[in-house]
Short mmCIF file of C-alpha atoms in Angstrom, two decimals:
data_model
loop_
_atom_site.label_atom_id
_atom_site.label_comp_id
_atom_site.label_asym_id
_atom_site.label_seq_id
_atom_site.Cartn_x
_atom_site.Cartn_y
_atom_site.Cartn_z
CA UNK A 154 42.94 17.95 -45.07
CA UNK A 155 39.98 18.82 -43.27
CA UNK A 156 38.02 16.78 -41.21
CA UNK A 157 35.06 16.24 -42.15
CA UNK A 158 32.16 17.00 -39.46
CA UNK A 159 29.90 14.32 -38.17
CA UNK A 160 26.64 14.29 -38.37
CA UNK A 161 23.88 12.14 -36.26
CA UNK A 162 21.63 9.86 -37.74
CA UNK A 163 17.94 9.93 -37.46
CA UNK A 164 18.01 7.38 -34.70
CA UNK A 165 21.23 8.85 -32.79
CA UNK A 166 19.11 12.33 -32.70
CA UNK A 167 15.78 10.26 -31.39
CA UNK A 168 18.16 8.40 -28.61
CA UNK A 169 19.19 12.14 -27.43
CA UNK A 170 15.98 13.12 -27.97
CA UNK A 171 14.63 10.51 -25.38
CA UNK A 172 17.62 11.04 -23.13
CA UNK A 173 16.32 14.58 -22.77
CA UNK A 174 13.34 14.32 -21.86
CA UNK A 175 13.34 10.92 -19.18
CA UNK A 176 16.37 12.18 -17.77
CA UNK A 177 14.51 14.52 -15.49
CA UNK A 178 12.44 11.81 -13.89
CA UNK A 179 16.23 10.14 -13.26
CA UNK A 180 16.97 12.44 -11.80
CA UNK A 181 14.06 12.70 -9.38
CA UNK A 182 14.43 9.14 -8.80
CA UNK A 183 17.81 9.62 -7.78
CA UNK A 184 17.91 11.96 -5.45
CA UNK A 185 14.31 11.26 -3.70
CA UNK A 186 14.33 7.00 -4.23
CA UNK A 187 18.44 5.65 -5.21
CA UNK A 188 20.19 8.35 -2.42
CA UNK A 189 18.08 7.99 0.52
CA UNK A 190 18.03 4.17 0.17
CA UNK A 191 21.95 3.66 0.22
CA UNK A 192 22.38 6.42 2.61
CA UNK A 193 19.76 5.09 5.21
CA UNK A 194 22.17 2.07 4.69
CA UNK A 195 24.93 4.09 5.91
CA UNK A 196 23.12 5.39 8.72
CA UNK A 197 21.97 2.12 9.83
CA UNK A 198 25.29 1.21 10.57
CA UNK A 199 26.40 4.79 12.56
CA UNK A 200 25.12 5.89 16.38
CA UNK A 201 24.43 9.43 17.64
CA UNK A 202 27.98 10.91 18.61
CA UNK A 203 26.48 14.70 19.92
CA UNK A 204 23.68 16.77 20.41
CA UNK A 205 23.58 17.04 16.78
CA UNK A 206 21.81 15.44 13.99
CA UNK A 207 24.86 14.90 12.14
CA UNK A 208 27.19 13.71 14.40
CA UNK A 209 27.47 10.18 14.13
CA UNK A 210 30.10 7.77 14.98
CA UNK A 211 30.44 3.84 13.30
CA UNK A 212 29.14 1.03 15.62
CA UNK A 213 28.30 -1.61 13.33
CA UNK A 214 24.93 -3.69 13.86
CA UNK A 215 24.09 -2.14 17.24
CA UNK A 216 21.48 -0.62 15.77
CA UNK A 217 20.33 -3.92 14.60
CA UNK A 218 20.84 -5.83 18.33
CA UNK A 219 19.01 -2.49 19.54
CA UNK A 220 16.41 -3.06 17.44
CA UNK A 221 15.54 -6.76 18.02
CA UNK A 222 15.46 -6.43 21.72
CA UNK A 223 12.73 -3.57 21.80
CA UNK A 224 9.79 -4.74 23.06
CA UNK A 225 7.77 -1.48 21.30
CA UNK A 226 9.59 -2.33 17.87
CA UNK A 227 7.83 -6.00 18.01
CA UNK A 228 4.73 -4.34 19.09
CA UNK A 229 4.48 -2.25 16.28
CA UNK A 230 5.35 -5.29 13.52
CA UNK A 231 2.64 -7.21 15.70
CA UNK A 232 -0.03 -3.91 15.17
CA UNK A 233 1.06 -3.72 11.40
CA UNK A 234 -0.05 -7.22 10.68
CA UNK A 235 -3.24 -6.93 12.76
CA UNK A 236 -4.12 -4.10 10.20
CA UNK A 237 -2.29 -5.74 7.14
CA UNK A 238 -4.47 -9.26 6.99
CA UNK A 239 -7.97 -7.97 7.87
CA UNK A 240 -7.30 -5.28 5.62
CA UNK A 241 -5.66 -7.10 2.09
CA UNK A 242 -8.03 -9.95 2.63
CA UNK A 243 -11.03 -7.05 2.54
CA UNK A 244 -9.44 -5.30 -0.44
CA UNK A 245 -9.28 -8.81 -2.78
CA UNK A 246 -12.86 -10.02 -1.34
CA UNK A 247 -14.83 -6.67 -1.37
CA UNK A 248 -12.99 -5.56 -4.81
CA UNK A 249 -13.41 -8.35 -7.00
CA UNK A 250 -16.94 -8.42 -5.83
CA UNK A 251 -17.65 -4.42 -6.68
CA UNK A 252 -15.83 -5.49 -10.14
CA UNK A 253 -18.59 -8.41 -10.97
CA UNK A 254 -21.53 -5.95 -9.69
CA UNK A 255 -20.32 -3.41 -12.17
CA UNK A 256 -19.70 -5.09 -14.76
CA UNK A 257 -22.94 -6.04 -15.20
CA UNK A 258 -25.47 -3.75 -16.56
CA UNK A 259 -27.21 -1.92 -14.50
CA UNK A 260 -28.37 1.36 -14.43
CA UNK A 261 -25.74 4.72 -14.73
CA UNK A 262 -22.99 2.17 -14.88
CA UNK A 263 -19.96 4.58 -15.80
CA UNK A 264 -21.28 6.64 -13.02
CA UNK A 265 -21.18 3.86 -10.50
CA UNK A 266 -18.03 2.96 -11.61
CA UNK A 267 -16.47 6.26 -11.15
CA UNK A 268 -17.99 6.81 -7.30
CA UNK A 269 -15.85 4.43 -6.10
CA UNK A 270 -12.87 5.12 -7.72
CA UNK A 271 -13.11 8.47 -6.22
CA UNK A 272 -11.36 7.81 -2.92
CA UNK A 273 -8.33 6.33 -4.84
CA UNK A 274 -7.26 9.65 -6.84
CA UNK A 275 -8.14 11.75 -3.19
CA UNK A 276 -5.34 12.55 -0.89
CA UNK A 277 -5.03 9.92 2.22
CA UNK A 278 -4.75 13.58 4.67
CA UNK A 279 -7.93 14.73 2.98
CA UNK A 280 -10.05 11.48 3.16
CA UNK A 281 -8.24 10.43 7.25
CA UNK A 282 -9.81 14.70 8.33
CA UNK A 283 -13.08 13.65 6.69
CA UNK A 284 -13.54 9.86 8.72
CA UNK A 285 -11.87 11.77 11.30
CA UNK A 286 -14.98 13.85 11.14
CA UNK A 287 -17.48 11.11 10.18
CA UNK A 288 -16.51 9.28 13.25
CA UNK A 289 -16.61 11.60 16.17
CA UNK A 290 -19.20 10.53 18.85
CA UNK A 291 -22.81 11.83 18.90
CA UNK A 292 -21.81 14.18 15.49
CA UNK A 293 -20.38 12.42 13.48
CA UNK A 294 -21.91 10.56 10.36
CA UNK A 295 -21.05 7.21 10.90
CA UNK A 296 -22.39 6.91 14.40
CA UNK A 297 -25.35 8.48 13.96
CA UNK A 298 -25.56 5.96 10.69
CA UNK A 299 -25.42 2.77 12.86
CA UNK A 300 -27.74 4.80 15.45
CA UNK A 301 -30.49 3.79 13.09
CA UNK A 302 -29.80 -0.15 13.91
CA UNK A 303 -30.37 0.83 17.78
CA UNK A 304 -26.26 0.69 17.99
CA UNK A 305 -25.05 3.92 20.75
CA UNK A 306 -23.97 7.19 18.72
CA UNK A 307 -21.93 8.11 21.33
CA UNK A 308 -18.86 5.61 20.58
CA UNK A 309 -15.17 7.36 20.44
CA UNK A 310 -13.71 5.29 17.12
CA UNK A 311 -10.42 6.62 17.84
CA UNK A 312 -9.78 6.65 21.37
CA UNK A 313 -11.44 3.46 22.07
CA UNK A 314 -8.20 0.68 22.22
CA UNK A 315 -10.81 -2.01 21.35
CA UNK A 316 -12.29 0.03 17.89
CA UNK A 317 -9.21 2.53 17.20
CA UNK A 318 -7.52 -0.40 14.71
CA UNK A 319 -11.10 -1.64 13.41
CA UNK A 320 -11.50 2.50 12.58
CA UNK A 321 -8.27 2.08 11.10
CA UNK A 322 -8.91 -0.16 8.48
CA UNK A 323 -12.00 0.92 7.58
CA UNK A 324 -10.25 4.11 6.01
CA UNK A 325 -7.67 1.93 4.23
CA UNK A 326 -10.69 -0.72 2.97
CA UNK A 327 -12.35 2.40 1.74
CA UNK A 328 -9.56 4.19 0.26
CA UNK A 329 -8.29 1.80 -1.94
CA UNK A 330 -11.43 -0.46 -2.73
CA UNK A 331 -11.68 1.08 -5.90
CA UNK A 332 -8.02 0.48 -7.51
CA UNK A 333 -8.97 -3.20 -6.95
CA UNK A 334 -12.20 -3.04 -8.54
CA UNK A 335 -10.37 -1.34 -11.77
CA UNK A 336 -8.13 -4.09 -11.70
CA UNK A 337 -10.12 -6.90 -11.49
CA UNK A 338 -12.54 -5.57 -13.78
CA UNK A 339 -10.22 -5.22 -16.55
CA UNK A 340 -9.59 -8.84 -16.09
CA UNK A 341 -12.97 -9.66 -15.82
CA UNK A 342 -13.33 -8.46 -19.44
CA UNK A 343 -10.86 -10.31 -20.46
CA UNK A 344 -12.56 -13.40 -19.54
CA UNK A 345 -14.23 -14.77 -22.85
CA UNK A 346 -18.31 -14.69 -22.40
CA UNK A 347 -17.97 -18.25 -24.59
CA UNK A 348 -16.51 -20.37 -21.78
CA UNK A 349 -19.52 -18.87 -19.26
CA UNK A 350 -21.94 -20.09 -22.35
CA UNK A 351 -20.63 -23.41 -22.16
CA UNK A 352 -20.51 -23.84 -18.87
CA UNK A 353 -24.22 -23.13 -18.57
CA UNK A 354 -25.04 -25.41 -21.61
CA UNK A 355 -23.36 -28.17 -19.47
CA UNK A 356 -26.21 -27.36 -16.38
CA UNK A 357 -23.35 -25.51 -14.39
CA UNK A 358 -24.34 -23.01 -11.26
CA UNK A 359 -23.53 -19.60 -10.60
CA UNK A 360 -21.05 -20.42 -7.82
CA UNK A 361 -20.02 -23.39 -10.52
CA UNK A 362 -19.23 -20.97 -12.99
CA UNK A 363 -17.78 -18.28 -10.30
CA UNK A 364 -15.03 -20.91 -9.02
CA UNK A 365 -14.54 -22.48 -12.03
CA UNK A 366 -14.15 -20.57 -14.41
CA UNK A 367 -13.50 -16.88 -13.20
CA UNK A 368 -11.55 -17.22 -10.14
CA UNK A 369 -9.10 -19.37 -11.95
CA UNK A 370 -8.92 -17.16 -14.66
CA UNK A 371 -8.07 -14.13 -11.76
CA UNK A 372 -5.37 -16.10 -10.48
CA UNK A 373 -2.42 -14.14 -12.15
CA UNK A 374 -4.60 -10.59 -11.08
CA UNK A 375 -5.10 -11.56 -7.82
CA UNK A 376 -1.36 -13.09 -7.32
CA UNK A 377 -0.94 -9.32 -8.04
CA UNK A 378 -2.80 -7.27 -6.41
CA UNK A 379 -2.08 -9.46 -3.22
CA UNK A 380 1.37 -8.69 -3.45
CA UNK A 381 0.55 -4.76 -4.09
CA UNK A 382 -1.75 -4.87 -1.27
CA UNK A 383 0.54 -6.48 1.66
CA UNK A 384 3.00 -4.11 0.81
CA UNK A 385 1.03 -1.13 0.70
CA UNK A 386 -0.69 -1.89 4.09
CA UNK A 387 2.89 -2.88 5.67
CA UNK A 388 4.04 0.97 4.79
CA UNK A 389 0.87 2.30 6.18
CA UNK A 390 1.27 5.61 7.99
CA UNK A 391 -0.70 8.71 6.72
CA UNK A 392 -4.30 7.61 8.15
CA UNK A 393 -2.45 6.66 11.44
CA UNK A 394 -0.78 9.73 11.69
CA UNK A 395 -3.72 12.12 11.09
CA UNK A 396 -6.62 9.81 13.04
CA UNK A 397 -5.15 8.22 16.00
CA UNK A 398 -1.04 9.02 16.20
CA UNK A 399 -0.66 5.80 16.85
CA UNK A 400 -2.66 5.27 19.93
CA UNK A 401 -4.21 5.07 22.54
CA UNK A 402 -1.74 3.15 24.13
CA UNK A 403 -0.22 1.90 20.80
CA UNK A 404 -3.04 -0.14 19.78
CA UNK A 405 -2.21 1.54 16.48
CA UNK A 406 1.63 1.94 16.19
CA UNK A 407 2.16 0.89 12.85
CA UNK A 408 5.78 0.05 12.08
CA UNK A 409 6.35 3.03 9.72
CA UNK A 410 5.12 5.12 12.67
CA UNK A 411 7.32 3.74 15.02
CA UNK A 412 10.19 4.51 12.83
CA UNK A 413 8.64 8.11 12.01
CA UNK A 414 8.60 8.41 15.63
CA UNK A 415 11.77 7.54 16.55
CA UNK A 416 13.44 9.86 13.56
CA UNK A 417 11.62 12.82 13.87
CA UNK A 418 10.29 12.86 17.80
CA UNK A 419 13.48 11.11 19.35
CA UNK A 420 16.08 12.44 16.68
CA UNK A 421 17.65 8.68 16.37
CA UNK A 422 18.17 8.64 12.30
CA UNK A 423 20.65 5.58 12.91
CA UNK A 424 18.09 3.58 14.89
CA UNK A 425 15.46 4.45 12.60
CA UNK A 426 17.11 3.95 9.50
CA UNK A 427 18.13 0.29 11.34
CA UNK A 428 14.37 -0.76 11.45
CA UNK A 429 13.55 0.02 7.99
CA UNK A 430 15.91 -1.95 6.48
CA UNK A 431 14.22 -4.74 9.01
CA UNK A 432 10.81 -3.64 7.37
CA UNK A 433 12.34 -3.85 3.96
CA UNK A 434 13.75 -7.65 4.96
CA UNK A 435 10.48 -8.34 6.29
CA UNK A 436 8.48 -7.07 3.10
CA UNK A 437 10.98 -8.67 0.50
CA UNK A 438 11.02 -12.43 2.63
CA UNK A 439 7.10 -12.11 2.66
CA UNK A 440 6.84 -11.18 -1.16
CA UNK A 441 9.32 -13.58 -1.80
CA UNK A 442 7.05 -16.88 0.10
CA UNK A 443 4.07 -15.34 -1.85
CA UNK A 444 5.71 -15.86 -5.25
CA UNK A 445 7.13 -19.03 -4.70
CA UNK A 446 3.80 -20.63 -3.67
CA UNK A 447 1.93 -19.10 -6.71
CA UNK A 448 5.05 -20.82 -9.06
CA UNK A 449 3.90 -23.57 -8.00
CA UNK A 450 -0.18 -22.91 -9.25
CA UNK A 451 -0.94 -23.19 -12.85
CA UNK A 452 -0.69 -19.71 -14.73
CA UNK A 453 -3.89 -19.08 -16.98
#
């Protein structure tokens, strides 16, 4: 007898179908996010054996041991969160009030709206050359800006220990103000205009109405975006590398610069890969508090 020959169903084809075309993006995934992640693991756990970048030998947690007694490896967690609270408190603060100014009406208000997104669809190397610029003594734009309220053009932003990390964070505020704003101004509009009616029926203030009613209501964006926010400014690197390399005298050494540093300038992969997976414990156990405080909030 012959065998008869299968054929797919509709919804066997469509499964193949979608196979086809995600599997692709698996595979970028593995190779550039799943591979490097268990294989830093490995490395972790090796120590340089030769000359060689690929000569390692096993030695356990040395790496680890090595790690927690460097006094420049605390230094640079201690520099990270001198830029990472200044900087996530700016981004929630200065965002959700850009989101309640534009979503008023005012004047060209899609236009508005769009100049400040700008900075978050341009390339961190692109915006760090033009502050770089803006911020040069004497020439640059910013100086001779504050020159105007009798402040000295002539101050060096990025050499100066005292203003290199304040320069810093400026160029992360202004980077990423604008994904906030988006954010919160989607859930701004989410907010029905009936309960802001009421509330002013009832004799209720401005500020009233602002911490009653819409910064509960932003509780679940702002849980989120404060979660986003320490862990982009934890994994900070790009603006660090291009304005100040991480000095002067590592007033600036970021933790994903250290570890940059010590892959790719010392050629220590094993030592390196050691103090990310302490930046990833760090991030997680930090995450982790955040969530478990905001279970315990009401959820609007």
């Amino acid at each position: 007898m012959k065998k008869q020959k299968r054929t797919l169903t509709i919804r066997q084809r469509d499964n193949l179908w979608g196979f086809a075309f995600i599997f692709p993006c698996i595979l970028i995934f593995a190779v550039f996010t799943i591979y490097p992640f268990f294989y830093s693991a490995y490395l972790s756990l090796q120590e340089k054996a030769g000359v060689s970048m690929t000569d390692f030998a096993f030695a356990g947690f040395k790496q680890f041991s090595k790690a927690f007694a460097s006094k420049e490896m605390w230094n640079s967690f201690r520099v990270t969160a001198v830029y990472t609270f200044p900087t996530v408190t700016l981004h929630l603060t200065i965002g959700l009030g850009l989101a309640i100014l534009v979503n008023k009406s005012i004047h060209f208000r899609p236009l508005v709206r769009a100049m400040y997104f700008v900075p978050v669809i341009l390339s961190t190397v692109v915006v760090s050359m033009v502050w770089r610029f803006m911020l040069s003594p004497n020439v640059g734009l910013f100086n001779r800006l504050i020159a105007r309220f009798g402040l000295s053009p002539d101050i060096a932003w990025l050499k100066s220990p005292k203003l290199a990390m304040a320069a810093i964070i400026i160029v992360g505020v202004w980077k990423w103000i604008g994904y906030f704003m988006v954010l919160y101004l989607a859930a701004l509009q989410d907010i029905p205009v009936t309960l802001y009616e009421a509330a002013e029926i009832d004799g209720a203030s401005g500020l009233q109405k602002f911490f009653r009613i819409t910064v509960p209501l932003l509780s679940n964006t702002t849980q989120f975006l404060l979660i986003i926010s320490i862990i982009n400014t934890f994994q900070v690197f790009d603006q660090v590398y291009m304005l100040t390399a991480g000095g002067p005298i590592k007033k600036t050494d970021v933790i994903v610069y250290y570890i940059y540093r010590q892959a790719f300038k010392n050629y220590d992969m094993p030592y390196a890969s050691a103090v990310s997976w302490l930046l990833f414990a760090v991030i997680f156990v930090l995450t982790a508090i955040q969530m478990r405080i905001s279970k315990n909030k009401e959820i609007y």
